[in-house]
Amino acid sequence: MSTPETPEEPRSADDGTPAEGAQVSEAEAKLAAQRLERERIERRKAERQGPIAAGAKLSGTAAELLAAVRAVESGEKPPATVFEEARPAPRRPAPEPVRRAPVVPDGPAAPAEGTVGAVREVLTRGGAPGTLAAPAAAALGEAAADLLREDPWQLLRVPGVRPEQADGFARALLGGEAGPGDERRGRALTVWLLEQAAPAGHTVLEMAALTEALGRQGVPAPEDAVRDAIAEGDVLVFQDAIGEPVGEDEEQPVRVLVGLERCALAEESLADGLARLINSAPKQDGAAEEWERAAAAAEGSAADLIRAASGHGLVLHTGGEAALAEPAALLAAAHGMGLRAWAATHSPVGRQRFASRVDGPGVATVAGLLSGAEGPGRDPEGALALDVLVVLDAPQLDVETAALLTESLPDGARLVLSGDPAVLWSVGPGRVFADLAAARACPQVASRRPDPGPLGELVSGIGVGELLHVEAPDKEVVIVPVRDAGEAVHRTVQLVADSVPRAIGVPAEETQVITPGHGGAVGTRVLNAALKERLNPGPGRFGGFDPGDRVAYSPAPGRTLPGRVTGADGEGLRLDCAGETVVVPRDRVEQSVRHGWALTAHQAVGCRWPAAVVVLPGDAVPALSRPWIYTAFSRADRHLSVVHGVDQALPRAVSEVLAKPRTTRLPVLLAPQLPAEE
C-alpha cells in the first residue's frame, strides 16, 4: 500500500575543511547553519532569566509543568506548587542583531574508534545490530556506552530507531527492571515524539496532544513523563495566551505547549529578527524618486511589489510560476539603483530556473548564501553584505533556516519572501510563510499574473478548491483511468517511454513521474525499478546505480536534488545535478541517493519539468490533499498526464482536504514586538 512521503533521515557531511574559495556542498552548508543555530541557542539560554512569562493564573498539571521550568532554571528539583500569576509581557522593541564572523564548515568529527567499539559491545549485549554503533556514538557522544547501560532508551536518540526496538534493547539489558512505567522510558519517549513532530512541521506540541501520544506508547503516567523531561532539561514548556481576558478578575485562557529546545528557541530568534526588519526603516540608498521611477516603469503587480519593497523591511509576495517575473523586476530595479540585491532559492535547480529571468549575477541558494560559498559574503560585522534579499519558494522555509537568514541581514535591509502559498509546506518545523501571511505583520502583494493555458487554469482552480474540467486542444492535460496497481505501473511506463514523447514531443528524460509515497505497489521504489528496466537497464554495479540513471540526491534533510549518474570511482558516485558535479562518498550512497524517474510531491517542490505524469493509485486516497494535488499537478510546464485510479476521491480531496494543521508559536511571539494598531 502506498504511504505518504516522509522526510529523509539527516545525512552527515564528509570530514574535511573546504579550501578558501572552494565550492561548499549543501550538506556542509547545513552543518554551518546548524552550528550557528547552536551558538544562538546557547546565547538565548544565557539570556533567559526567570520563568517564562505566563499572563495567567494556572493550576493542576499546567501549574506543575511551569513550576518544573522554574526549578530547572534555578537548578533545583521541581516542587509541586501552583505557578503564581504573572503580568503580561510588555511590548518590546526589536532587539539589536548579534553579528558574527563567517563560519567555515569543517564537517562533523567522527566518533573515536574506541568509543564506537564500546558502544558496539553494549548494543550486541542488548541484541541490537552493531551497525548502530557509529550513529549511536555520534548522537550520544564519548560517554555513549555508559549512557546506554544506565538508560537503554537513549537509543531512541539514534535516527531511525523505533520505540519497540528501544524497548527490546532495554529488556535485554535490564531484565525485569525494564517496564513501560520506567521514568527513563517516559522521558526518552517525550523527546522522541517531539523529534518525530518536527519534520511534520510542529515547533511545539500542545500538552494534551503530547500526553495522548505518550499514552498510545503505553506510558502509564504521561503527565509525569513530561514533567520529568522538563526537570531534566530535555524539553521546554511554554504557555501562550488565548484571546483577551474578559475582565480584571478573570483568568486569561492559555494553552500549554512543549517543545524541543532547538525548535522553540529558533522560533523565538526568528520572531526577533523579523520584528527588527519590520520596525526598522530600510536604507534609502536609492532616493524615493528612484524607487517610484522604477515602479512606474514596471507593470501591474510588479510595480506594487517595487513600491512595497521601497519603504518596508519585510514584504510577502504570492503567486505561481508566471509571477516569478515580478521579483525578477524588483531585482533589476534594485540593481539599477546600485543596491546590493540578491535572490535565494532552495536548490541549484531553482537557482537555474530563476537565473534565466534576470540579467547578470545575483542568484544563489539559501545554503550557499548562509555558508558564504555563494552570494556577496559578509561584512566586517558578520552580516550579509546586501541591501535587498528576495527568497523564492518561501513556503519551504523552516524556522531554523528562516531564523539564520533574518539574523544574518544587516539593519536597514529589505527582505522579500516570495512563493506560492498553495504548495506543500516545508519538510521541517514551522510554517513561516503561512504564519506571516495570517499575522498580517507586513505588506502583502498578491500577483495578478496567472499561469497561462489549460494547465494554469486547472491548477488555479485546485488552489481555490475546485477541480475544473478544462479544454485542452493540444493534449496539455490527459486523464488515463486505471483499475489496479499493476495497470497503473504499466500505463505509467508506457506514458513516459512512448506516449508522451510520440504525442507531445517531450522526451523521457524531461518527463517526471510523481506519486504519493515511496512504498507500496505503486510507490517510487516500484515505479523506479520498472522505469529503469525500460529506460536504462543495467546491473547497478555502482551501489545499485548505472551511468545514465536518473536519481534523487538528498544532501540534507528535506532537500532533494534531481540529477543523473555520470560515473563512479574511488571517491564515490558521480552525479550531475543542474549542471553541477556532485561526488557522493561510497558510504553515503545508500542513505542519500535514490533512483529519480519517480519522485514524491515533497521531493518535487521547487522544480518543474516540461511534462509530468502524476500517478494516483486506488490506495493513495489517504495521502491526497489539496496542497499535495496542487503541488503535483503544478510541476508540469507543457503537459500533464494523470494516471487516475481514485475515482471521486480526487475532487473530494481538492474541495475538502486542506493542509494538516501545524502547531507553531510565531504569531504569538511576533505580536508583542509589532507597533500597536491605531
Short mmCIF file of N, CA and C in Angstrom, two decimals, residues 240-339:
data_model
loop_
_atom_site.label_atom_id
_atom_site.label_comp_id
_atom_site.label_asym_id
_atom_site.label_seq_id
_atom_site.Cartn_x
_atom_site.Cartn_y
_atom_site.Cartn_z
N ASP A 240 0.92 30.09 26.14
CA ASP A 240 0.54 31.21 25.28
C ASP A 240 -0.90 31.59 25.57
N ALA A 241 -1.11 32.89 25.72
CA ALA A 241 -2.46 33.38 25.98
C ALA A 241 -3.36 33.12 24.78
N ILE A 242 -4.62 32.83 25.08
CA ILE A 242 -5.63 32.62 24.04
C ILE A 242 -6.65 33.74 24.16
N GLY A 243 -6.72 34.58 23.15
CA GLY A 243 -7.69 35.68 23.19
C GLY A 243 -7.32 36.73 24.23
N GLU A 244 -8.31 37.53 24.62
CA GLU A 244 -8.12 38.61 25.57
C GLU A 244 -8.87 38.30 26.86
N PRO A 245 -8.32 38.70 28.02
CA PRO A 245 -9.05 38.48 29.27
C PRO A 245 -10.37 39.26 29.28
N VAL A 246 -11.39 38.66 29.88
CA VAL A 246 -12.71 39.29 29.89
C VAL A 246 -12.75 40.47 30.85
N GLY A 247 -12.14 40.33 32.00
CA GLY A 247 -12.13 41.41 32.99
C GLY A 247 -10.91 41.28 33.88
N GLU A 248 -10.76 42.26 34.80
CA GLU A 248 -9.58 42.26 35.66
C GLU A 248 -9.51 41.02 36.53
N ASP A 249 -10.64 40.52 36.99
CA ASP A 249 -10.66 39.38 37.89
C ASP A 249 -10.76 38.04 37.16
N GLU A 250 -10.81 38.09 35.85
CA GLU A 250 -10.97 36.86 35.08
C GLU A 250 -9.60 36.27 34.74
N GLU A 251 -9.51 34.96 34.78
CA GLU A 251 -8.31 34.28 34.35
C GLU A 251 -8.24 34.29 32.83
N GLN A 252 -7.05 34.59 32.30
CA GLN A 252 -6.88 34.57 30.85
C GLN A 252 -6.61 33.15 30.39
N PRO A 253 -7.39 32.66 29.45
CA PRO A 253 -7.14 31.29 28.97
C PRO A 253 -5.75 31.19 28.33
N VAL A 254 -5.12 30.07 28.56
CA VAL A 254 -3.81 29.83 27.96
C VAL A 254 -3.78 28.40 27.42
N ARG A 255 -2.84 28.15 26.56
CA ARG A 255 -2.57 26.78 26.15
C ARG A 255 -1.13 26.46 26.52
N VAL A 256 -0.92 25.29 27.06
CA VAL A 256 0.40 24.85 27.49
C VAL A 256 1.04 24.06 26.36
N LEU A 257 2.26 24.44 25.98
CA LEU A 257 2.95 23.86 24.84
C LEU A 257 4.30 23.32 25.28
N VAL A 258 4.71 22.24 24.68
CA VAL A 258 6.00 21.62 24.99
C VAL A 258 6.77 21.47 23.69
N GLY A 259 8.07 21.78 23.73
CA GLY A 259 8.85 21.71 22.50
C GLY A 259 10.30 21.39 22.73
N LEU A 260 10.97 20.99 21.65
CA LEU A 260 12.41 20.81 21.67
C LEU A 260 13.08 22.17 21.76
N GLU A 261 14.18 22.20 22.47
CA GLU A 261 14.88 23.47 22.66
C GLU A 261 15.27 24.11 21.34
N ARG A 262 15.83 23.31 20.42
CA ARG A 262 16.33 23.88 19.17
C ARG A 262 15.20 24.50 18.35
N CYS A 263 14.03 23.86 18.32
CA CYS A 263 12.92 24.39 17.54
C CYS A 263 12.30 25.61 18.21
N ALA A 264 12.06 25.50 19.51
CA ALA A 264 11.39 26.59 20.22
C ALA A 264 12.23 27.85 20.23
N LEU A 265 13.53 27.71 20.48
CA LEU A 265 14.37 28.90 20.54
C LEU A 265 14.66 29.46 19.15
N ALA A 266 14.69 28.60 18.13
CA ALA A 266 14.83 29.12 16.76
C ALA A 266 13.62 29.97 16.39
N GLU A 267 12.43 29.56 16.82
CA GLU A 267 11.23 30.33 16.50
C GLU A 267 11.25 31.67 17.24
N GLU A 268 11.75 31.68 18.47
CA GLU A 268 11.88 32.95 19.19
C GLU A 268 12.88 33.85 18.48
N SER A 269 14.01 33.29 18.05
CA SER A 269 15.01 34.06 17.34
C SER A 269 14.46 34.61 16.03
N LEU A 270 13.67 33.81 15.33
CA LEU A 270 13.06 34.27 14.09
C LEU A 270 12.12 35.44 14.34
N ALA A 271 11.31 35.35 15.39
CA ALA A 271 10.39 36.45 15.70
C ALA A 271 11.18 37.73 15.99
N ASP A 272 12.28 37.62 16.72
CA ASP A 272 13.10 38.80 17.00
C ASP A 272 13.65 39.41 15.72
N GLY A 273 14.18 38.53 14.84
CA GLY A 273 14.77 39.03 13.60
C GLY A 273 13.74 39.67 12.69
N LEU A 274 12.56 39.06 12.57
CA LEU A 274 11.51 39.64 11.73
C LEU A 274 11.04 40.97 12.29
N ALA A 275 10.90 41.05 13.62
CA ALA A 275 10.46 42.31 14.23
C ALA A 275 11.48 43.41 13.97
N ARG A 276 12.75 43.06 14.02
CA ARG A 276 13.79 44.07 13.74
C ARG A 276 13.65 44.61 12.33
N LEU A 277 13.39 43.72 11.36
CA LEU A 277 13.23 44.18 9.98
C LEU A 277 11.98 45.02 9.82
N ILE A 278 10.88 44.58 10.45
CA ILE A 278 9.62 45.30 10.32
C ILE A 278 9.70 46.68 10.96
N ASN A 279 10.36 46.77 12.10
CA ASN A 279 10.37 48.01 12.87
C ASN A 279 11.46 48.99 12.45
N SER A 280 12.41 48.54 11.65
CA SER A 280 13.49 49.44 11.23
C SER A 280 13.22 49.92 9.82
N ALA A 281 13.49 51.20 9.58
CA ALA A 281 13.27 51.78 8.26
C ALA A 281 14.35 51.30 7.30
N PRO A 282 13.99 50.88 6.08
CA PRO A 282 15.01 50.46 5.12
C PRO A 282 15.94 51.60 4.74
N LYS A 283 17.17 51.24 4.43
CA LYS A 283 18.12 52.25 3.96
C LYS A 283 17.62 52.86 2.67
N GLN A 284 17.68 54.16 2.59
CA GLN A 284 17.27 54.83 1.36
C GLN A 284 18.50 55.11 0.49
N ASP A 285 19.20 53.99 0.14
CA ASP A 285 20.38 54.14 -0.71
C ASP A 285 19.98 54.73 -2.06
N GLY A 286 18.84 54.32 -2.55
CA GLY A 286 18.28 54.94 -3.73
C GLY A 286 17.17 55.87 -3.27
N ALA A 287 17.13 57.08 -3.78
CA ALA A 287 16.14 58.05 -3.33
C ALA A 287 14.73 57.55 -3.63
N ALA A 288 13.76 58.09 -2.90
CA ALA A 288 12.38 57.69 -3.10
C ALA A 288 11.94 57.91 -4.54
N GLU A 289 12.49 58.97 -5.15
CA GLU A 289 12.12 59.24 -6.54
C GLU A 289 12.60 58.12 -7.47
N GLU A 290 13.76 57.56 -7.16
CA GLU A 290 14.27 56.47 -8.00
C GLU A 290 13.40 55.23 -7.87
N TRP A 291 12.98 54.93 -6.64
CA TRP A 291 12.08 53.78 -6.45
C TRP A 291 10.77 53.99 -7.21
N GLU A 292 10.26 55.21 -7.16
CA GLU A 292 8.99 55.48 -7.84
C GLU A 292 9.15 55.40 -9.35
N ARG A 293 10.29 55.85 -9.85
CA ARG A 293 10.52 55.74 -11.29
C ARG A 293 10.61 54.27 -11.71
N ALA A 294 11.26 53.47 -10.88
CA ALA A 294 11.35 52.04 -11.19
C ALA A 294 9.98 51.39 -11.17
N ALA A 295 9.14 51.78 -10.21
CA ALA A 295 7.79 51.23 -10.13
C ALA A 295 6.96 51.67 -11.33
N ALA A 296 7.11 52.92 -11.74
CA ALA A 296 6.34 53.43 -12.87
C ALA A 296 6.73 52.72 -14.17
N ALA A 297 7.98 52.29 -14.25
CA ALA A 297 8.44 51.61 -15.46
C ALA A 297 7.98 50.15 -15.50
N ALA A 298 7.56 49.61 -14.36
CA ALA A 298 7.09 48.23 -14.30
C ALA A 298 5.60 48.19 -14.59
N GLU A 299 5.04 47.00 -14.59
CA GLU A 299 3.63 46.83 -14.90
C GLU A 299 2.92 46.07 -13.80
N GLY A 300 1.65 46.42 -13.55
CA GLY A 300 0.77 45.65 -12.69
C GLY A 300 1.33 45.40 -11.31
N SER A 301 1.29 44.13 -10.88
CA SER A 301 1.70 43.80 -9.52
C SER A 301 3.21 43.86 -9.36
N ALA A 302 3.99 43.88 -10.44
CA ALA A 302 5.43 44.12 -10.32
C ALA A 302 5.68 45.51 -9.77
N ALA A 303 4.89 46.48 -10.26
CA ALA A 303 5.01 47.84 -9.73
C ALA A 303 4.61 47.88 -8.26
N ASP A 304 3.55 47.15 -7.89
CA ASP A 304 3.13 47.10 -6.49
C ASP A 304 4.24 46.53 -5.61
N LEU A 305 4.92 45.50 -6.09
CA LEU A 305 5.99 44.88 -5.30
C LEU A 305 7.15 45.84 -5.11
N ILE A 306 7.53 46.56 -6.16
CA ILE A 306 8.64 47.51 -6.05
C ILE A 306 8.29 48.62 -5.06
N ARG A 307 7.06 49.13 -5.12
CA ARG A 307 6.66 50.19 -4.18
C ARG A 307 6.64 49.68 -2.74
N ALA A 308 6.15 48.45 -2.54
CA ALA A 308 6.11 47.91 -1.19
C ALA A 308 7.51 47.72 -0.63
N ALA A 309 8.43 47.22 -1.47
CA ALA A 309 9.79 46.98 -1.00
C ALA A 309 10.55 48.28 -0.77
N SER A 310 10.15 49.34 -1.44
CA SER A 310 10.90 50.61 -1.29
C SER A 310 10.83 51.15 0.12
N GLY A 311 9.72 50.91 0.83
CA GLY A 311 9.57 51.53 2.13
C GLY A 311 9.39 50.58 3.29
N HIS A 312 9.58 49.27 3.08
CA HIS A 312 9.35 48.31 4.16
C HIS A 312 10.49 47.30 4.23
N GLY A 313 10.81 46.90 5.46
CA GLY A 313 11.89 45.94 5.67
C GLY A 313 11.48 44.52 5.40
N LEU A 314 10.17 44.22 5.42
CA LEU A 314 9.68 42.86 5.16
C LEU A 314 8.44 42.95 4.29
N VAL A 315 8.41 42.16 3.21
CA VAL A 315 7.29 42.13 2.28
C VAL A 315 7.03 40.68 1.89
N LEU A 316 5.75 40.29 1.83
CA LEU A 316 5.37 38.98 1.32
C LEU A 316 4.84 39.15 -0.10
N HIS A 317 5.23 38.22 -0.97
CA HIS A 317 4.77 38.24 -2.36
C HIS A 317 4.26 36.85 -2.70
N THR A 318 3.03 36.76 -3.23
CA THR A 318 2.44 35.46 -3.53
C THR A 318 2.10 35.36 -5.01
N GLY A 319 2.27 34.15 -5.55
CA GLY A 319 1.94 33.92 -6.95
C GLY A 319 2.53 32.61 -7.42
N GLY A 320 2.17 32.21 -8.65
CA GLY A 320 2.64 30.96 -9.23
C GLY A 320 3.90 31.15 -10.05
N GLU A 321 4.07 30.27 -11.03
CA GLU A 321 5.29 30.30 -11.83
C GLU A 321 5.41 31.59 -12.63
N ALA A 322 4.33 32.04 -13.23
CA ALA A 322 4.40 33.27 -14.03
C ALA A 322 4.75 34.48 -13.18
N ALA A 323 4.39 34.44 -11.90
CA ALA A 323 4.65 35.57 -11.01
C ALA A 323 6.12 35.75 -10.69
N LEU A 324 6.99 34.80 -11.07
CA LEU A 324 8.42 34.97 -10.85
C LEU A 324 8.96 36.19 -11.60
N ALA A 325 8.23 36.63 -12.62
CA ALA A 325 8.66 37.83 -13.35
C ALA A 325 8.68 39.05 -12.44
N GLU A 326 7.87 39.04 -11.38
CA GLU A 326 7.78 40.22 -10.51
C GLU A 326 8.97 40.38 -9.57
N PRO A 327 9.41 39.34 -8.84
CA PRO A 327 10.67 39.51 -8.10
C PRO A 327 11.86 39.73 -9.01
N ALA A 328 11.80 39.21 -10.26
CA ALA A 328 12.87 39.50 -11.21
C ALA A 328 12.90 40.99 -11.53
N ALA A 329 11.72 41.59 -11.68
CA ALA A 329 11.66 43.04 -11.94
C ALA A 329 12.16 43.83 -10.75
N LEU A 330 11.84 43.38 -9.53
CA LEU A 330 12.35 44.05 -8.33
C LEU A 330 13.86 43.98 -8.27
N LEU A 331 14.42 42.81 -8.56
CA LEU A 331 15.86 42.65 -8.53
C LEU A 331 16.53 43.56 -9.56
N ALA A 332 15.96 43.64 -10.75
CA ALA A 332 16.51 44.50 -11.79
C ALA A 332 16.45 45.97 -11.38
N ALA A 333 15.34 46.37 -10.75
CA ALA A 333 15.21 47.76 -10.30
C ALA A 333 16.25 48.09 -9.23
N ALA A 334 16.44 47.16 -8.28
CA ALA A 334 17.42 47.40 -7.22
C ALA A 334 18.83 47.49 -7.78
N HIS A 335 19.16 46.61 -8.73
CA HIS A 335 20.46 46.66 -9.36
C HIS A 335 20.65 47.99 -10.09
N GLY A 336 19.57 48.46 -10.73
CA GLY A 336 19.65 49.73 -11.46
C GLY A 336 19.92 50.91 -10.55
N MET A 337 19.56 50.79 -9.27
CA MET A 337 19.83 51.87 -8.31
C MET A 337 21.16 51.68 -7.59
N GLY A 338 21.91 50.67 -8.00
CA GLY A 338 23.21 50.44 -7.38
C GLY A 338 23.14 49.72 -6.05
N LEU A 339 22.01 49.09 -5.74
CA LEU A 339 21.88 48.38 -4.47
C LEU A 339 22.44 46.97 -4.58
#
